[in-house]
Coordinates of C-alpha atoms in Angstrom, one line a residue:
Chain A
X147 CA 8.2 4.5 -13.7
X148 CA 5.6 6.1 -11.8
X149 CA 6.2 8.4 -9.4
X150 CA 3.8 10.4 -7.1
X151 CA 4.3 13.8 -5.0
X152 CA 2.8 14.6 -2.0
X153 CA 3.7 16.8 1.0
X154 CA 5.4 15.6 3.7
X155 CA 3.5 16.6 6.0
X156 CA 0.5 19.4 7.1
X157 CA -1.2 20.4 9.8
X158 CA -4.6 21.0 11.0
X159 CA -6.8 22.0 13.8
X160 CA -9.8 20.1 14.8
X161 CA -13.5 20.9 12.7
X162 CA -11.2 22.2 9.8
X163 CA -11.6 20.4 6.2
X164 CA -8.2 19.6 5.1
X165 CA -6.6 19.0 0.9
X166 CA -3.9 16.6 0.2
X167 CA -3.0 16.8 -3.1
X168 CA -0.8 14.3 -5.2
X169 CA 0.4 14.5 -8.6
X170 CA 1.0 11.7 -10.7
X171 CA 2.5 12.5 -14.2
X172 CA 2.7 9.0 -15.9
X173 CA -0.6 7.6 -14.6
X174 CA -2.0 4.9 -17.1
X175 CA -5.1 5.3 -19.1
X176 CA -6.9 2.7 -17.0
X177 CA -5.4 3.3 -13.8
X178 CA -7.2 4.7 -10.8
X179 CA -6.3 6.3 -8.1
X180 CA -6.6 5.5 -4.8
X181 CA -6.1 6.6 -1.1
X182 CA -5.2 5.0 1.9
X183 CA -4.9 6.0 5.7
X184 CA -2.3 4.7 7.7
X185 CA -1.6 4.4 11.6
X186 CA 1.7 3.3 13.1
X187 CA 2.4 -0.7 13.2
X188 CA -0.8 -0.9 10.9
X189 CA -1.3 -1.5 7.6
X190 CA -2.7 0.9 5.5
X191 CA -6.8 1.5 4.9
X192 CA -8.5 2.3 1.9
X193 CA -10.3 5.4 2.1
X194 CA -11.6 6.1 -1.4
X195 CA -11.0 5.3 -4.8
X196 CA -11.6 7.4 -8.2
X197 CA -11.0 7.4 -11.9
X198 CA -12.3 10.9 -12.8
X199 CA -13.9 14.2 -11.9
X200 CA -15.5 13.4 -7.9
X201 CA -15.7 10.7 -5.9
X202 CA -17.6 11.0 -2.2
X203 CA -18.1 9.0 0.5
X204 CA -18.9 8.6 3.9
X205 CA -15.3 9.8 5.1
X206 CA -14.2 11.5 2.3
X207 CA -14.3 13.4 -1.5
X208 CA -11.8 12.8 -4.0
X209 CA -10.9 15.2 -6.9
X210 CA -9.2 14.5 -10.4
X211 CA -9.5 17.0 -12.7
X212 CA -9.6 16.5 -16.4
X213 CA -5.9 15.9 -17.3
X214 CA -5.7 13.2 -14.2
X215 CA -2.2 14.4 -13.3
X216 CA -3.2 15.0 -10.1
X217 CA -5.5 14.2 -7.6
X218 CA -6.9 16.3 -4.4
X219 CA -8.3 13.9 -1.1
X220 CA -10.6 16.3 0.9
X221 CA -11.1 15.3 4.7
X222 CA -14.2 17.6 6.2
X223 CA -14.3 18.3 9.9
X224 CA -11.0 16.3 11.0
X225 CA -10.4 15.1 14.5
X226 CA -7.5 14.4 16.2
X227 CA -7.9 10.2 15.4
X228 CA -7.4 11.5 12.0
X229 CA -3.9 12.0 12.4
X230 CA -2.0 9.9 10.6
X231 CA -0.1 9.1 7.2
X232 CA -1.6 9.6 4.2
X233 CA -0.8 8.2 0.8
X234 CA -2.1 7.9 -2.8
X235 CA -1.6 5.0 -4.9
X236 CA -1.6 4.8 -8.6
X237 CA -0.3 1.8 -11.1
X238 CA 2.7 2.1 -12.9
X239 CA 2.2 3.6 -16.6
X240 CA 4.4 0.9 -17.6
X241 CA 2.9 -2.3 -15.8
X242 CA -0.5 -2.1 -14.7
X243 CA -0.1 -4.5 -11.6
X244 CA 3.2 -2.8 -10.1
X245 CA 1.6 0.0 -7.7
X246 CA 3.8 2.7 -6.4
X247 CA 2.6 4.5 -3.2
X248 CA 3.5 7.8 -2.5
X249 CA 5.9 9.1 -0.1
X250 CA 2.8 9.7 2.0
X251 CA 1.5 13.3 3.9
X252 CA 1.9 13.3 7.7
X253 CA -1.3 14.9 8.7
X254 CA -1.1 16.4 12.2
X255 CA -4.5 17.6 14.0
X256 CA -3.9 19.8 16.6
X257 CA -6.6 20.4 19.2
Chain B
X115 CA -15.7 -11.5 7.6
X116 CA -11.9 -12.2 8.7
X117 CA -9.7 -9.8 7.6
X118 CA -5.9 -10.5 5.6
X119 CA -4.3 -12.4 8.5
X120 CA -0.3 -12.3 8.5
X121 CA 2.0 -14.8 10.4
X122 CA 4.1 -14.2 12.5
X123 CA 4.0 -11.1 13.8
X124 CA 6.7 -10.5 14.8
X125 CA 9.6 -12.0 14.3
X126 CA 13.7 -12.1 14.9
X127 CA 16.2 -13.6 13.0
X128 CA 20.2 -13.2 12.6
X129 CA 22.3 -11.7 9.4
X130 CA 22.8 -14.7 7.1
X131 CA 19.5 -17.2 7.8
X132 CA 16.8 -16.9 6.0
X133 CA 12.7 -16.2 7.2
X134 CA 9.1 -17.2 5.3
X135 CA 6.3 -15.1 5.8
X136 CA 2.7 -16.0 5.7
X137 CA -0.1 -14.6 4.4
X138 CA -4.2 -15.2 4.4
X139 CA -6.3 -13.0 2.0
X140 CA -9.6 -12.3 2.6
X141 CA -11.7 -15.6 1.5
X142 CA -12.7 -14.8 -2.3
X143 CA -9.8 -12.6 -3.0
X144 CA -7.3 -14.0 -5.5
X145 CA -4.7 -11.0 -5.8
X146 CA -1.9 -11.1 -2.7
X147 CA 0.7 -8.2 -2.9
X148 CA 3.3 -7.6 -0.9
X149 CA 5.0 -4.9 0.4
X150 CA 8.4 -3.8 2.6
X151 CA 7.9 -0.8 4.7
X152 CA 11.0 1.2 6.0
X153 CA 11.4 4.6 8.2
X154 CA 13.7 5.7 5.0
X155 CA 11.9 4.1 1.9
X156 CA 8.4 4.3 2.8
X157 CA 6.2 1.6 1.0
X158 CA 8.0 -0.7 -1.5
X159 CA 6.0 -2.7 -3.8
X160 CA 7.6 -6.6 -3.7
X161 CA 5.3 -8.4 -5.9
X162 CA 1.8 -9.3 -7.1
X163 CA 0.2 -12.6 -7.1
X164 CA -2.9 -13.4 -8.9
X165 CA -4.0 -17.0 -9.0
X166 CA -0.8 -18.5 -8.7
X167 CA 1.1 -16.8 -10.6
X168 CA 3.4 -13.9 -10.1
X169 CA 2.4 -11.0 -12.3
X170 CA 4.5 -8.5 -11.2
X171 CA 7.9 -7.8 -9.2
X172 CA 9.4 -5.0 -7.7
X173 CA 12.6 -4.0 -7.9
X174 CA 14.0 -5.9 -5.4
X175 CA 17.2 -8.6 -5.1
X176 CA 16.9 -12.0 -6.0
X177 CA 17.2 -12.9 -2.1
X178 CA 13.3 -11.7 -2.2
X179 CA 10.6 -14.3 -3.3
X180 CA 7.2 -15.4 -3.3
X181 CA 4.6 -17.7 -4.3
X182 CA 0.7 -18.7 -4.0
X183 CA -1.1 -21.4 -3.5
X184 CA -4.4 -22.6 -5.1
X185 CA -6.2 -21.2 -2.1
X186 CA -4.5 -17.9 -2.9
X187 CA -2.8 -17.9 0.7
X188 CA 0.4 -16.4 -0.4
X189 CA 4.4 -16.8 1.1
X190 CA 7.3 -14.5 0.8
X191 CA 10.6 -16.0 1.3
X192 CA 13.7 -14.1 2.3
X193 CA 17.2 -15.8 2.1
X194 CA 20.4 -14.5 3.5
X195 CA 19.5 -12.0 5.6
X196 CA 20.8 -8.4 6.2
X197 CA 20.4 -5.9 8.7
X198 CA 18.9 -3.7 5.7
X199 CA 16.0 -6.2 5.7
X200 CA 14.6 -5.2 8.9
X201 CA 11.3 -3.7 8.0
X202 CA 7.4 -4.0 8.6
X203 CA 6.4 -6.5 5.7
X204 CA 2.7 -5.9 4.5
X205 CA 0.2 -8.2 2.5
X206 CA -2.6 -7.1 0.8
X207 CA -5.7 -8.6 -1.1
X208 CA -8.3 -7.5 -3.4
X209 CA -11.0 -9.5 -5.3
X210 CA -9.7 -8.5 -9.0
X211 CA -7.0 -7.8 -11.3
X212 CA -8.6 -4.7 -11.9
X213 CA -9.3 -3.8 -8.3
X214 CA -7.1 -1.2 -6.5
X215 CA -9.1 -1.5 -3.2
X216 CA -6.8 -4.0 -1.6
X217 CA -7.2 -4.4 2.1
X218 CA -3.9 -4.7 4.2
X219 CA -3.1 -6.8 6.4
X220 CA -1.5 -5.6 10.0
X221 CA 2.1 -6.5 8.4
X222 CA 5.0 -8.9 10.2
X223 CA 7.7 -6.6 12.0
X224 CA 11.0 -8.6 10.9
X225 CA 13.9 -7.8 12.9
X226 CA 17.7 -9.0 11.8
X227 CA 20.1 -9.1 13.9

C-alpha cells in the first residue's frame, strides 16, 4: 500500500517562504501528486498538482525531483490565514483509484 | 458554479441505527469519493465512484456502503452504528478518472450516540 510521510507539524513567521516535504516510496508510474490545504470543519482544497520536476502557480511551487519519491510544496511569503493542515495525496501503487492522504503538516504562522 | 454540496450537515444518531449520506458533485463531474475524517486516523479513503460503478474501496467494514446514480449524485450508507463511527464524512468530485484535482465538499459531521 501506499504510504506518505510528512511532518507533523512546522512553524513559521509571517513574510517567510515555507517547505513541506513528503515522501512517497511506492508511487505509481502514472500517478501524480497532489496537495491540498485544509481548515477546521472544512474539506480540504486543492492547492497544486504535479507529475515531475516544477510545478507553479499563483499560490504555490511544487518540487519532484527525478526519482519521484518525494515531493517538496513551497509556500512564499505565508500569512497567518495560511495556517492550517497540510497534506499530499498520491494513488496507491497497487490501485490507481484508491488515494491515500498523508498524515498531514500542521503549519503554524506566528506573527 | 455550485460547488460539491453535502446533506446533512450535521447530523445525530444512536449506536445500532443506521444513517445515509448525500452527496452533489459539481455538475460535469462523474468521479464521487468519499472519505472519513477522525482526530486519530486522519483522512481515510472509503470508496471511489465513477459512473455508477464502484471502482475502488477502502479498507473499511462491510457496515460501510455506497452507490451512484446516473446523475453521478452519490450516497454512502452506514448500518449499525458505533460510537467509532463518529467522524467528519467528506465527498469529493473530479471530472476524470485520471484527474486527482477533486474538489471537497464541506463534509457531514456524524455524531453517534
Amino acid at each position: 500500500l501506499a504510504k506518505t510521510t510528512q511532518p507533523i507539524s512546522m512553524d513559521s513567521y509571517e513574510g517567510q517562504e515555507v517547505n513541506i516535504t513528503c515522501s512517497h516510496n511506492n508511487i505509481a508510474t502514472n500517478d501524480y501528486i497532489t496537495w491540498y490545504q485544509q481548515f477546521p470543519s472544512q474539506g480540504p482544497r486543492f492547492i497544486i498538482q504535479g507529475y515531475k520536476t516544477k510545478v507553479t502557480n499563483e499560490v504555490a511551487s511544487l518540487f519532484i525531483p527525478a526519482d519521484r519519491k518525494s515531493s517538496t510544496l513551497s509556500l512564499p511569503r505565508v500569512s497567518l490565514s495560511d495556517t492550517a493542515v497540510y497534506y499530499c495525496l498520491v494513488g496507491d501503487g497497487d490501485n490507481f483509484n484508491k488515494f491515500y492522504f498523508g498524515s498531514g503538516t500542521k503549519l503554524n504562522v506566528k506573527p | 458554479k455550485a460547488g460539491v454540496t453535502q446533506t446533512p450537515r450535521y447530523l445525530i444518531k444512536t449506536r445500532g441505527q443506521q444513517v445515509t449520506l448525500s452527496c452533489s458533485p459539481i455538475s460535469g463531474h462523474r468521479s464521487v469519493s468519499w472519505y472519513q475524517q477522525t482526530p486519530g486516523q486522519g483522512l481515510q479513503f472509503l470508496f471511489e465512484y465513477f459512473s455508477e460503478t464502484q471502482r475502488n474501496k477502502g479498507n473499511f467494514p462491510g457496515r460501510f456502503s455506497g452507490r451512484q446514480f446516473s446523475n453521478s449524485r452519490s450516497e454512502m450508507n452506514v448500518s449499525t452504528l458505533e460510537l467509532g463511527d463518529s467522524a467528519l464524512y467528506l465527498c469529493a468530485s473530479s471530472t476524470s478518472e485520471w484527474n486527482y484535482g477533486y474538489t471537497f465538499g464541506s463534509g457531514t459531521r456524524l455524531t453517534v450516540v
